[in-house]
mmCIF file with all atom_site columns, C-alpha atoms in Angstrom:
data_model
loop_
_atom_site.group_PDB
_atom_site.id
_atom_site.type_symbol
_atom_site.label_atom_id
_atom_site.label_alt_id
_atom_site.label_comp_id
_atom_site.label_asym_id
_atom_site.label_entity_id
_atom_site.label_seq_id
_atom_site.pdbx_PDB_ins_code
_atom_site.Cartn_x
_atom_site.Cartn_y
_atom_site.Cartn_z
_atom_site.occupancy
_atom_site.B_iso_or_equiv
_atom_site.pdbx_formal_charge
_atom_site.auth_seq_id
_atom_site.auth_comp_id
_atom_site.auth_asym_id
_atom_site.auth_atom_id
_atom_site.pdbx_PDB_model_num
ATOM 1   C CA . MET A 1 1   ? 16.831  34.483 31.146 1.00 49.00 ? 1   MET A CA 1
ATOM 2   C CA . ALA A 1 2   ? 20.547  33.992 31.795 1.00 44.00 ? 2   ALA A CA 1
ATOM 3   C CA . GLN A 1 3   ? 21.838  30.440 31.671 1.00 45.00 ? 3   GLN A CA 1
ATOM 4   C CA . PRO A 1 4   ? 22.991  28.949 35.001 1.00 42.00 ? 4   PRO A CA 1
ATOM 5   C CA . ASN A 1 5   ? 26.765  29.221 35.637 1.00 37.00 ? 5   ASN A CA 1
ATOM 6   C CA . GLY A 1 6   ? 27.221  30.755 32.223 1.00 35.00 ? 6   GLY A CA 1
ATOM 7   C CA . LEU A 1 7   ? 26.116  27.543 30.515 1.00 37.00 ? 7   LEU A CA 1
ATOM 8   C CA . LYS A 1 8   ? 25.757  27.943 26.761 1.00 43.00 ? 8   LYS A CA 1
ATOM 9   C CA . ASN A 1 9   ? 22.567  26.069 25.924 1.00 54.00 ? 9   ASN A CA 1
ATOM 10  C CA . ASP A 1 10  ? 22.476  25.018 22.284 1.00 71.00 ? 10  ASP A CA 1
ATOM 11  C CA . PHE A 1 11  ? 18.708  24.438 22.575 1.00 87.00 ? 11  PHE A CA 1
ATOM 12  C CA . THR A 1 12  ? 17.806  28.025 23.502 1.00 91.00 ? 12  THR A CA 1
ATOM 13  C CA . ASP A 1 13  ? 16.967  29.185 19.987 1.00 91.00 ? 13  ASP A CA 1
ATOM 14  C CA . SER A 1 14  ? 14.775  26.217 19.179 1.00 93.00 ? 14  SER A CA 1
ATOM 15  C CA . ALA A 1 15  ? 13.171  26.404 22.638 1.00 95.00 ? 15  ALA A CA 1
ATOM 16  C CA . ARG A 1 16  ? 12.295  30.038 22.063 1.00 95.00 ? 16  ARG A CA 1
ATOM 17  C CA . VAL A 1 17  ? 10.595  29.154 18.787 1.00 95.00 ? 17  VAL A CA 1
ATOM 18  C CA . GLY A 1 18  ? 8.784   26.322 20.539 1.00 96.00 ? 18  GLY A CA 1
ATOM 19  C CA . ALA A 1 19  ? 7.514   28.647 23.261 1.00 97.00 ? 19  ALA A CA 1
ATOM 20  C CA . TRP A 1 20  ? 6.195   31.078 20.644 1.00 97.00 ? 20  TRP A CA 1
ATOM 21  C CA . VAL A 1 21  ? 4.462   28.218 18.813 1.00 98.00 ? 21  VAL A CA 1
ATOM 22  C CA . ILE A 1 22  ? 2.723   27.132 21.988 1.00 98.00 ? 22  ILE A CA 1
ATOM 23  C CA . CYS A 1 23  ? 1.813   30.737 22.771 1.00 97.00 ? 23  CYS A CA 1
ATOM 24  C CA . ALA A 1 24  ? 0.260   31.153 19.301 1.00 97.00 ? 24  ALA A CA 1
ATOM 25  C CA . ALA A 1 25  ? -1.613  27.867 19.674 1.00 97.00 ? 25  ALA A CA 1
ATOM 26  C CA . PHE A 1 26  ? -3.132  29.080 22.945 1.00 97.00 ? 26  PHE A CA 1
ATOM 27  C CA . VAL A 1 27  ? -4.184  32.303 21.281 1.00 97.00 ? 27  VAL A CA 1
ATOM 28  C CA . VAL A 1 28  ? -6.267  30.111 18.944 1.00 96.00 ? 28  VAL A CA 1
ATOM 29  C CA . HIS A 1 29  ? -7.560  27.993 21.833 1.00 95.00 ? 29  HIS A CA 1
ATOM 30  C CA . ASN A 1 30  ? -8.556  31.081 23.829 1.00 95.00 ? 30  ASN A CA 1
ATOM 31  C CA . VAL A 1 31  ? -10.363 32.669 20.903 1.00 94.00 ? 31  VAL A CA 1
ATOM 32  C CA . ASN A 1 32  ? -12.202 29.406 20.255 1.00 89.00 ? 32  ASN A CA 1
ATOM 33  C CA . GLY A 1 33  ? -13.099 28.890 23.883 1.00 85.00 ? 33  GLY A CA 1
ATOM 34  C CA . ALA A 1 34  ? -14.090 32.466 24.692 1.00 86.00 ? 34  ALA A CA 1
ATOM 35  C CA . TYR A 1 35  ? -15.921 33.435 21.516 1.00 88.00 ? 35  TYR A CA 1
ATOM 36  C CA . ILE A 1 36  ? -16.229 30.999 18.629 1.00 87.00 ? 36  ILE A CA 1
ATOM 37  C CA . GLU A 1 37  ? -17.444 27.900 20.462 1.00 83.00 ? 37  GLU A CA 1
ATOM 38  C CA . PRO A 1 38  ? -20.091 29.640 22.623 1.00 84.00 ? 38  PRO A CA 1
ATOM 39  C CA . ARG A 1 39  ? -21.177 32.212 20.012 1.00 82.00 ? 39  ARG A CA 1
ATOM 40  C CA . ILE A 1 40  ? -20.928 30.255 16.740 1.00 81.00 ? 40  ILE A CA 1
ATOM 41  C CA . LEU A 1 41  ? -20.918 26.570 17.636 1.00 82.00 ? 41  LEU A CA 1
ATOM 42  C CA . GLY A 1 42  ? -23.476 26.978 20.415 1.00 82.00 ? 42  GLY A CA 1
ATOM 43  C CA . PHE A 1 43  ? -21.525 25.610 23.403 1.00 80.00 ? 43  PHE A CA 1
ATOM 44  C CA . GLU A 1 44  ? -22.986 28.138 25.821 1.00 77.00 ? 44  GLU A CA 1
ATOM 45  C CA . ASP A 1 45  ? -22.770 25.979 28.954 1.00 75.00 ? 45  ASP A CA 1
ATOM 46  C CA . PRO A 1 46  ? -19.408 24.196 29.099 1.00 67.00 ? 46  PRO A CA 1
ATOM 47  C CA . ALA A 1 47  ? -20.579 21.976 31.959 1.00 65.00 ? 47  ALA A CA 1
ATOM 48  C CA . THR A 1 48  ? -23.215 20.247 29.810 1.00 75.00 ? 48  THR A CA 1
ATOM 49  C CA . ASP A 1 49  ? -23.077 21.294 26.147 1.00 72.00 ? 49  ASP A CA 1
ATOM 50  C CA . TYR A 1 50  ? -19.816 19.484 25.412 1.00 74.00 ? 50  TYR A CA 1
ATOM 51  C CA . ALA A 1 51  ? -21.597 16.253 26.396 1.00 75.00 ? 51  ALA A CA 1
ATOM 52  C CA . ARG A 1 52  ? -24.485 16.703 23.955 1.00 80.00 ? 52  ARG A CA 1
ATOM 53  C CA . ILE A 1 53  ? -24.010 14.336 21.027 1.00 80.00 ? 53  ILE A CA 1
ATOM 54  C CA . GLU A 1 54  ? -26.066 16.436 18.595 1.00 79.00 ? 54  GLU A CA 1
ATOM 55  C CA . MET A 1 55  ? -23.809 19.448 19.204 1.00 82.00 ? 55  MET A CA 1
ATOM 56  C CA . LEU A 1 56  ? -20.633 17.396 19.009 1.00 81.00 ? 56  LEU A CA 1
ATOM 57  C CA . ARG A 1 57  ? -21.654 15.979 15.634 1.00 80.00 ? 57  ARG A CA 1
ATOM 58  C CA . MET A 1 58  ? -21.891 19.503 14.222 1.00 81.00 ? 58  MET A CA 1
ATOM 59  C CA . ALA A 1 59  ? -18.707 20.747 15.863 1.00 81.00 ? 59  ALA A CA 1
ATOM 60  C CA . ILE A 1 60  ? -16.309 17.864 15.233 1.00 82.00 ? 60  ILE A CA 1
ATOM 61  C CA . GLY A 1 61  ? -14.534 18.549 11.955 1.00 79.00 ? 61  GLY A CA 1
ATOM 62  C CA . SER A 1 62  ? -15.555 22.221 11.844 1.00 84.00 ? 62  SER A CA 1
ATOM 63  C CA . TRP A 1 63  ? -12.884 24.782 11.055 1.00 88.00 ? 63  TRP A CA 1
ATOM 64  C CA . PRO A 1 64  ? -12.507 26.086 14.657 1.00 87.00 ? 64  PRO A CA 1
ATOM 65  C CA . TRP A 1 65  ? -11.892 22.570 15.930 1.00 85.00 ? 65  TRP A CA 1
ATOM 66  C CA . LEU A 1 66  ? -9.488  21.852 13.081 1.00 90.00 ? 66  LEU A CA 1
ATOM 67  C CA . ALA A 1 67  ? -7.618  25.068 13.895 1.00 93.00 ? 67  ALA A CA 1
ATOM 68  C CA . SER A 1 68  ? -7.259  23.901 17.495 1.00 93.00 ? 68  SER A CA 1
ATOM 69  C CA . GLY A 1 69  ? -6.137  20.517 16.183 1.00 93.00 ? 69  GLY A CA 1
ATOM 70  C CA . ILE A 1 70  ? -3.352  22.139 14.183 1.00 96.00 ? 70  ILE A CA 1
ATOM 71  C CA . GLY A 1 71  ? -2.379  24.086 17.294 1.00 96.00 ? 71  GLY A CA 1
ATOM 72  C CA . HIS A 1 72  ? -2.260  20.872 19.316 1.00 97.00 ? 72  HIS A CA 1
ATOM 73  C CA . LEU A 1 73  ? -0.155  19.104 16.683 1.00 97.00 ? 73  LEU A CA 1
ATOM 74  C CA . LEU A 1 74  ? 2.357   21.946 16.419 1.00 97.00 ? 74  LEU A CA 1
ATOM 75  C CA . SER A 1 75  ? 2.490   22.233 20.216 1.00 97.00 ? 75  SER A CA 1
ATOM 76  C CA . GLY A 1 76  ? 3.452   18.557 20.304 1.00 97.00 ? 76  GLY A CA 1
ATOM 77  C CA . PHE A 1 77  ? 6.494   19.244 18.149 1.00 97.00 ? 77  PHE A CA 1
ATOM 78  C CA . ALA A 1 78  ? 7.300   22.445 20.075 1.00 97.00 ? 78  ALA A CA 1
ATOM 79  C CA . CYS A 1 79  ? 7.419   20.678 23.449 1.00 97.00 ? 79  CYS A CA 1
ATOM 80  C CA . VAL A 1 80  ? 10.404  18.573 22.396 1.00 97.00 ? 80  VAL A CA 1
ATOM 81  C CA . PRO A 1 81  ? 12.997  21.406 22.127 1.00 96.00 ? 81  PRO A CA 1
ATOM 82  C CA . LEU A 1 82  ? 11.514  23.002 25.246 1.00 97.00 ? 82  LEU A CA 1
ATOM 83  C CA . ALA A 1 83  ? 12.027  19.788 27.194 1.00 97.00 ? 83  ALA A CA 1
ATOM 84  C CA . LEU A 1 84  ? 15.581  19.372 25.939 1.00 95.00 ? 84  LEU A CA 1
ATOM 85  C CA . TRP A 1 85  ? 16.378  23.029 26.691 1.00 95.00 ? 85  TRP A CA 1
ATOM 86  C CA . ALA A 1 86  ? 15.080  22.755 30.245 1.00 95.00 ? 86  ALA A CA 1
ATOM 87  C CA . PHE A 1 87  ? 17.117  19.633 30.910 1.00 95.00 ? 87  PHE A CA 1
ATOM 88  C CA . HIS A 1 88  ? 20.377  21.124 29.658 1.00 92.00 ? 88  HIS A CA 1
ATOM 89  C CA . ALA A 1 89  ? 19.764  24.577 31.166 1.00 91.00 ? 89  ALA A CA 1
ATOM 90  C CA . PHE A 1 90  ? 19.167  23.440 34.753 1.00 92.00 ? 90  PHE A CA 1
ATOM 91  C CA . ARG A 1 91  ? 20.867  20.062 35.120 1.00 90.00 ? 91  ARG A CA 1
ATOM 92  C CA . ASP A 1 92  ? 23.852  21.580 36.971 1.00 89.00 ? 92  ASP A CA 1
ATOM 93  C CA . ASN A 1 93  ? 21.869  23.673 39.440 1.00 87.00 ? 93  ASN A CA 1
ATOM 94  C CA . ALA A 1 94  ? 18.715  21.544 39.796 1.00 89.00 ? 94  ALA A CA 1
ATOM 95  C CA . PRO A 1 95  ? 19.373  18.074 38.399 1.00 91.00 ? 95  PRO A CA 1
ATOM 96  C CA . VAL A 1 96  ? 16.211  16.459 39.731 1.00 93.00 ? 96  VAL A CA 1
ATOM 97  C CA . ALA A 1 97  ? 13.931  19.241 38.540 1.00 93.00 ? 97  ALA A CA 1
ATOM 98  C CA . SER A 1 98  ? 15.650  19.293 35.139 1.00 94.00 ? 98  SER A CA 1
ATOM 99  C CA . ALA A 1 99  ? 15.103  15.547 34.751 1.00 96.00 ? 99  ALA A CA 1
ATOM 100 C CA . PHE A 1 100 ? 11.442  15.910 35.723 1.00 96.00 ? 100 PHE A CA 1
ATOM 101 C CA . ALA A 1 101 ? 11.096  18.815 33.290 1.00 96.00 ? 101 ALA A CA 1
ATOM 102 C CA . LEU A 1 102 ? 12.476  16.658 30.483 1.00 97.00 ? 102 LEU A CA 1
ATOM 103 C CA . VAL A 1 103 ? 10.015  13.850 31.190 1.00 97.00 ? 103 VAL A CA 1
ATOM 104 C CA . ALA A 1 104 ? 7.060   16.241 31.664 1.00 97.00 ? 104 ALA A CA 1
ATOM 105 C CA . GLY A 1 105 ? 7.882   18.131 28.481 1.00 97.00 ? 105 GLY A CA 1
ATOM 106 C CA . LEU A 1 106 ? 8.087   14.938 26.442 1.00 98.00 ? 106 LEU A CA 1
ATOM 107 C CA . PHE A 1 107 ? 4.856   13.697 27.978 1.00 98.00 ? 107 PHE A CA 1
ATOM 108 C CA . ALA A 1 108 ? 3.160   16.987 27.090 1.00 98.00 ? 108 ALA A CA 1
ATOM 109 C CA . GLY A 1 109 ? 4.527   16.771 23.544 1.00 97.00 ? 109 GLY A CA 1
ATOM 110 C CA . ALA A 1 110 ? 3.165   13.250 23.125 1.00 97.00 ? 110 ALA A CA 1
ATOM 111 C CA . GLY A 1 111 ? -0.215  14.281 24.502 1.00 97.00 ? 111 GLY A CA 1
ATOM 112 C CA . PHE A 1 112 ? -0.505  17.373 22.316 1.00 97.00 ? 112 PHE A CA 1
ATOM 113 C CA . MET A 1 113 ? 0.647   15.497 19.225 1.00 97.00 ? 113 MET A CA 1
ATOM 114 C CA . LEU A 1 114 ? -1.740  12.597 19.707 1.00 96.00 ? 114 LEU A CA 1
ATOM 115 C CA . GLY A 1 115 ? -4.537  15.087 20.513 1.00 94.00 ? 115 GLY A CA 1
ATOM 116 C CA . GLY A 1 116 ? -3.828  16.977 17.322 1.00 95.00 ? 116 GLY A CA 1
ATOM 117 C CA . ILE A 1 117 ? -3.924  13.783 15.273 1.00 95.00 ? 117 ILE A CA 1
ATOM 118 C CA . THR A 1 118 ? -7.243  12.906 16.906 1.00 92.00 ? 118 THR A CA 1
ATOM 119 C CA . ASP A 1 119 ? -8.589  16.369 16.107 1.00 90.00 ? 119 ASP A CA 1
ATOM 120 C CA . LEU A 1 120 ? -7.512  16.175 12.446 1.00 92.00 ? 120 LEU A CA 1
ATOM 121 C CA . LEU A 1 121 ? -7.430  12.552 11.310 1.00 91.00 ? 121 LEU A CA 1
ATOM 122 C CA . GLY A 1 122 ? -9.850  11.427 14.004 1.00 87.00 ? 122 GLY A CA 1
ATOM 123 C CA . SER A 1 123 ? -12.512 13.911 12.918 1.00 85.00 ? 123 SER A CA 1
ATOM 124 C CA . SER A 1 124 ? -12.469 12.815 9.288  1.00 87.00 ? 124 SER A CA 1
ATOM 125 C CA . SER A 1 125 ? -12.361 9.154  10.349 1.00 90.00 ? 125 SER A CA 1
ATOM 126 C CA . ALA A 1 126 ? -15.333 9.623  12.667 1.00 87.00 ? 126 ALA A CA 1
ATOM 127 C CA . SER A 1 127 ? -17.298 11.220 9.881  1.00 86.00 ? 127 SER A CA 1
ATOM 128 C CA . LEU A 1 128 ? -16.470 8.372  7.504  1.00 90.00 ? 128 LEU A CA 1
ATOM 129 C CA . LEU A 1 129 ? -17.313 5.726  10.058 1.00 91.00 ? 129 LEU A CA 1
ATOM 130 C CA . ALA A 1 130 ? -20.602 7.427  10.835 1.00 87.00 ? 130 ALA A CA 1
ATOM 131 C CA . ASP A 1 131 ? -21.524 7.544  7.153  1.00 88.00 ? 131 ASP A CA 1
ATOM 132 C CA . MET A 1 132 ? -20.715 3.871  6.702  1.00 92.00 ? 132 MET A CA 1
ATOM 133 C CA . ASN A 1 133 ? -22.344 2.737  9.932  1.00 93.00 ? 133 ASN A CA 1
ATOM 134 C CA . PRO A 1 134 ? -25.472 4.847  10.409 1.00 89.00 ? 134 PRO A CA 1
ATOM 135 C CA . ALA A 1 135 ? -26.764 2.602  13.187 1.00 91.00 ? 135 ALA A CA 1
ATOM 136 C CA . TYR A 1 136 ? -23.808 3.559  15.382 1.00 91.00 ? 136 TYR A CA 1
ATOM 137 C CA . VAL A 1 137 ? -23.462 7.252  14.700 1.00 88.00 ? 137 VAL A CA 1
ATOM 138 C CA . ASP A 1 138 ? -23.900 8.374  18.303 1.00 88.00 ? 138 ASP A CA 1
ATOM 139 C CA . GLU A 1 139 ? -21.478 5.729  19.612 1.00 90.00 ? 139 GLU A CA 1
ATOM 140 C CA . ILE A 1 140 ? -18.808 6.726  17.083 1.00 90.00 ? 140 ILE A CA 1
ATOM 141 C CA . TYR A 1 141 ? -18.908 10.405 17.968 1.00 87.00 ? 141 TYR A CA 1
ATOM 142 C CA . LEU A 1 142 ? -19.026 9.685  21.684 1.00 88.00 ? 142 LEU A CA 1
ATOM 143 C CA . ALA A 1 143 ? -15.950 7.424  21.404 1.00 89.00 ? 143 ALA A CA 1
ATOM 144 C CA . ASP A 1 144 ? -14.118 10.073 19.360 1.00 87.00 ? 144 ASP A CA 1
ATOM 145 C CA . SER A 1 145 ? -14.948 12.734 21.957 1.00 86.00 ? 145 SER A CA 1
ATOM 146 C CA . LEU A 1 146 ? -13.863 10.578 24.874 1.00 89.00 ? 146 LEU A CA 1
ATOM 147 C CA . VAL A 1 147 ? -10.457 9.865  23.293 1.00 91.00 ? 147 VAL A CA 1
ATOM 148 C CA . ARG A 1 148 ? -10.003 13.579 22.562 1.00 88.00 ? 148 ARG A CA 1
ATOM 149 C CA . ILE A 1 149 ? -10.867 14.569 26.158 1.00 88.00 ? 149 ILE A CA 1
ATOM 150 C CA . VAL A 1 150 ? -8.435  12.063 27.675 1.00 92.00 ? 150 VAL A CA 1
ATOM 151 C CA . LEU A 1 151 ? -5.534  13.030 25.396 1.00 94.00 ? 151 LEU A CA 1
ATOM 152 C CA . ASN A 1 152 ? -6.159  16.745 25.916 1.00 93.00 ? 152 ASN A CA 1
ATOM 153 C CA . GLY A 1 153 ? -6.276  16.293 29.682 1.00 94.00 ? 153 GLY A CA 1
ATOM 154 C CA . PHE A 1 154 ? -3.038  14.312 29.599 1.00 96.00 ? 154 PHE A CA 1
ATOM 155 C CA . ALA A 1 155 ? -1.295  17.019 27.591 1.00 97.00 ? 155 ALA A CA 1
ATOM 156 C CA . ILE A 1 156 ? -2.606  19.861 29.771 1.00 96.00 ? 156 ILE A CA 1
ATOM 157 C CA . VAL A 1 157 ? -1.584  18.201 33.056 1.00 97.00 ? 157 VAL A CA 1
ATOM 158 C CA . SER A 1 158 ? 1.838   17.232 31.666 1.00 97.00 ? 158 SER A CA 1
ATOM 159 C CA . PHE A 1 159 ? 2.516   20.767 30.432 1.00 98.00 ? 159 PHE A CA 1
ATOM 160 C CA . GLY A 1 160 ? 1.477   22.158 33.836 1.00 97.00 ? 160 GLY A CA 1
ATOM 161 C CA . TRP A 1 161 ? 3.979   19.765 35.441 1.00 97.00 ? 161 TRP A CA 1
ATOM 162 C CA . PHE A 1 162 ? 6.617   21.004 32.998 1.00 97.00 ? 162 PHE A CA 1
ATOM 163 C CA . ALA A 1 163 ? 5.859   24.639 33.841 1.00 97.00 ? 163 ALA A CA 1
ATOM 164 C CA . ALA A 1 164 ? 6.153   23.927 37.560 1.00 96.00 ? 164 ALA A CA 1
ATOM 165 C CA . GLN A 1 165 ? 9.507   22.155 37.197 1.00 96.00 ? 165 GLN A CA 1
ATOM 166 C CA . VAL A 1 166 ? 10.953  24.885 34.977 1.00 96.00 ? 166 VAL A CA 1
ATOM 167 C CA . SER A 1 167 ? 9.698   27.572 37.358 1.00 95.00 ? 167 SER A CA 1
ATOM 168 C CA . TRP A 1 168 ? 11.180  25.850 40.407 1.00 94.00 ? 168 TRP A CA 1
ATOM 169 C CA . ALA A 1 169 ? 14.511  25.206 38.676 1.00 93.00 ? 169 ALA A CA 1
ATOM 170 C CA . GLY A 1 170 ? 14.658  28.738 37.293 1.00 92.00 ? 170 GLY A CA 1
ATOM 171 C CA . ALA A 1 171 ? 13.896  30.305 40.685 1.00 91.00 ? 171 ALA A CA 1
ATOM 172 C CA . HIS A 1 172 ? 16.395  27.993 42.404 1.00 88.00 ? 172 HIS A CA 1
ATOM 173 C CA . ALA A 1 173 ? 19.123  28.910 39.884 1.00 85.00 ? 173 ALA A CA 1
ATOM 174 C CA . GLY A 1 174 ? 18.309  32.622 40.133 1.00 84.00 ? 174 GLY A CA 1
ATOM 175 C CA . THR A 1 175 ? 17.512  32.882 36.427 1.00 84.00 ? 175 THR A CA 1
ATOM 176 C CA . MET A 1 176 ? 13.762  33.387 36.720 1.00 88.00 ? 176 MET A CA 1
ATOM 177 C CA . SER A 1 177 ? 11.967  36.139 38.601 1.00 89.00 ? 177 SER A CA 1
ATOM 178 C CA . ARG A 1 178 ? 9.652   35.370 41.482 1.00 90.00 ? 178 ARG A CA 1
ATOM 179 C CA . TRP A 1 179 ? 6.675   36.640 39.466 1.00 93.00 ? 179 TRP A CA 1
ATOM 180 C CA . GLN A 1 180 ? 7.475   34.473 36.457 1.00 93.00 ? 180 GLN A CA 1
ATOM 181 C CA . ALA A 1 181 ? 7.992   31.420 38.667 1.00 93.00 ? 181 ALA A CA 1
ATOM 182 C CA . GLY A 1 182 ? 4.682   32.181 40.373 1.00 96.00 ? 182 GLY A CA 1
ATOM 183 C CA . CYS A 1 183 ? 2.976   32.229 36.986 1.00 96.00 ? 183 CYS A CA 1
ATOM 184 C CA . GLY A 1 184 ? 4.413   28.769 36.315 1.00 95.00 ? 184 GLY A CA 1
ATOM 185 C CA . TYR A 1 185 ? 3.086   27.473 39.624 1.00 97.00 ? 185 TYR A CA 1
ATOM 186 C CA . LEU A 1 186 ? -0.303  28.943 38.815 1.00 97.00 ? 186 LEU A CA 1
ATOM 187 C CA . ALA A 1 187 ? -0.230  27.157 35.458 1.00 96.00 ? 187 ALA A CA 1
ATOM 188 C CA . ALA A 1 188 ? 0.414   23.877 37.262 1.00 96.00 ? 188 ALA A CA 1
ATOM 189 C CA . ALA A 1 189 ? -2.460  24.552 39.682 1.00 97.00 ? 189 ALA A CA 1
ATOM 190 C CA . THR A 1 190 ? -4.927  25.238 36.849 1.00 96.00 ? 190 THR A CA 1
ATOM 191 C CA . ALA A 1 191 ? -3.804  22.005 35.175 1.00 95.00 ? 191 ALA A CA 1
ATOM 192 C CA . LEU A 1 192 ? -4.483  20.004 38.346 1.00 93.00 ? 192 LEU A CA 1
ATOM 193 C CA . LEU A 1 193 ? -7.902  21.651 38.627 1.00 93.00 ? 193 LEU A CA 1
ATOM 194 C CA . PHE A 1 194 ? -8.668  20.748 35.004 1.00 90.00 ? 194 PHE A CA 1
ATOM 195 C CA . ALA A 1 195 ? -7.772  17.131 35.732 1.00 89.00 ? 195 ALA A CA 1
ATOM 196 C CA . VAL A 1 196 ? -10.586 17.004 38.317 1.00 88.00 ? 196 VAL A CA 1
ATOM 197 C CA . VAL A 1 197 ? -13.300 19.232 36.885 1.00 85.00 ? 197 VAL A CA 1
ATOM 198 C CA . TYR A 1 198 ? -13.878 21.042 33.579 1.00 82.00 ? 198 TYR A CA 1
ATOM 199 C CA . VAL A 1 199 ? -12.727 24.538 34.522 1.00 85.00 ? 199 VAL A CA 1
ATOM 200 C CA . PRO A 1 200 ? -10.494 25.732 31.650 1.00 86.00 ? 200 PRO A CA 1
ATOM 201 C CA . LEU A 1 201 ? -8.587  28.425 33.576 1.00 93.00 ? 201 LEU A CA 1
ATOM 202 C CA . TYR A 1 202 ? -5.383  26.975 32.119 1.00 94.00 ? 202 TYR A CA 1
ATOM 203 C CA . LEU A 1 203 ? -6.161  28.525 28.722 1.00 94.00 ? 203 LEU A CA 1
ATOM 204 C CA . ALA A 1 204 ? -5.301  32.084 29.736 1.00 96.00 ? 204 ALA A CA 1
ATOM 205 C CA . VAL A 1 205 ? -2.527  31.127 32.171 1.00 96.00 ? 205 VAL A CA 1
ATOM 206 C CA . TYR A 1 206 ? -0.725  28.933 29.622 1.00 97.00 ? 206 TYR A CA 1
ATOM 207 C CA . LEU A 1 207 ? -0.938  31.731 27.063 1.00 97.00 ? 207 LEU A CA 1
ATOM 208 C CA . VAL A 1 208 ? 0.712   34.193 29.459 1.00 97.00 ? 208 VAL A CA 1
ATOM 209 C CA . TRP A 1 209 ? 3.359   31.782 30.736 1.00 96.00 ? 209 TRP A CA 1
ATOM 210 C CA . SER A 1 210 ? 4.478   30.490 27.338 1.00 96.00 ? 210 SER A CA 1
ATOM 211 C CA . GLY A 1 211 ? 4.702   34.028 25.940 1.00 96.00 ? 211 GLY A CA 1
ATOM 212 C CA . TRP A 1 212 ? 6.626   35.180 29.007 1.00 95.00 ? 212 TRP A CA 1
ATOM 213 C CA . LEU A 1 213 ? 9.015   32.251 28.638 1.00 95.00 ? 213 LEU A CA 1
ATOM 214 C CA . ALA A 1 214 ? 9.567   33.035 24.963 1.00 95.00 ? 214 ALA A CA 1
ATOM 215 C CA . LEU A 1 215 ? 10.447  36.641 25.790 1.00 94.00 ? 215 LEU A CA 1
ATOM 216 C CA . SER A 1 216 ? 12.798  35.494 28.527 1.00 91.00 ? 216 SER A CA 1
ATOM 217 C CA . LEU A 1 217 ? 14.580  33.126 26.166 1.00 89.00 ? 217 LEU A CA 1
ATOM 218 C CA . ARG A 1 218 ? 14.955  35.914 23.621 1.00 78.00 ? 218 ARG A CA 1
ATOM 219 C CA . ARG A 1 219 ? 16.666  38.095 26.187 1.00 64.00 ? 219 ARG A CA 1
ATOM 220 C CA . SER A 1 220 ? 19.015  35.274 27.109 1.00 59.00 ? 220 SER A CA 1
ATOM 221 C CA . ALA A 1 221 ? 19.938  34.744 23.464 1.00 51.00 ? 221 ALA A CA 1
#
């Protein structure tokens, strides 16, 4: 992806690494969602099984969920250079979109980071609290799950907003193909859908878009 007006963006290298980190994290999330959680953890019906406290108690703190937690935490760090890159890359050609991309990227980073901390520290804390307060075991795991759902939703919607702003700015500046921009708009649409109902279409779309972005940034470098 060529920089607008020949702009040399000092954040391109770190943004490329960040995009690859997010792509790798969504490989883990897709494997968990498509195979491990339904086949090994028993979440066969996403519409209802994720609300069953007895299943959540077994899953929270398990290695697949911890792996996703690490992915969320690393994605939080990775969003920061991506947000800074987008702002500096497009501020001359699309100043409003670049400013929105900066805000959305930082929001997504905060959401992913807090979600990762909840997945990692929150899981061990929930287990300890449950052991020390056996009369409130169900309430503890339900509260932990609710916090995780809200933070994950915030991160997913924010990253979809970021993808949409980058796609619009890239298409407007002539540095992003129509197909790649369309993939970014699709990512934003799946994020909005996820904010309303649990339909995790974003998992595959975010994987494709982040990997595509990383390859584009490599070409520009």
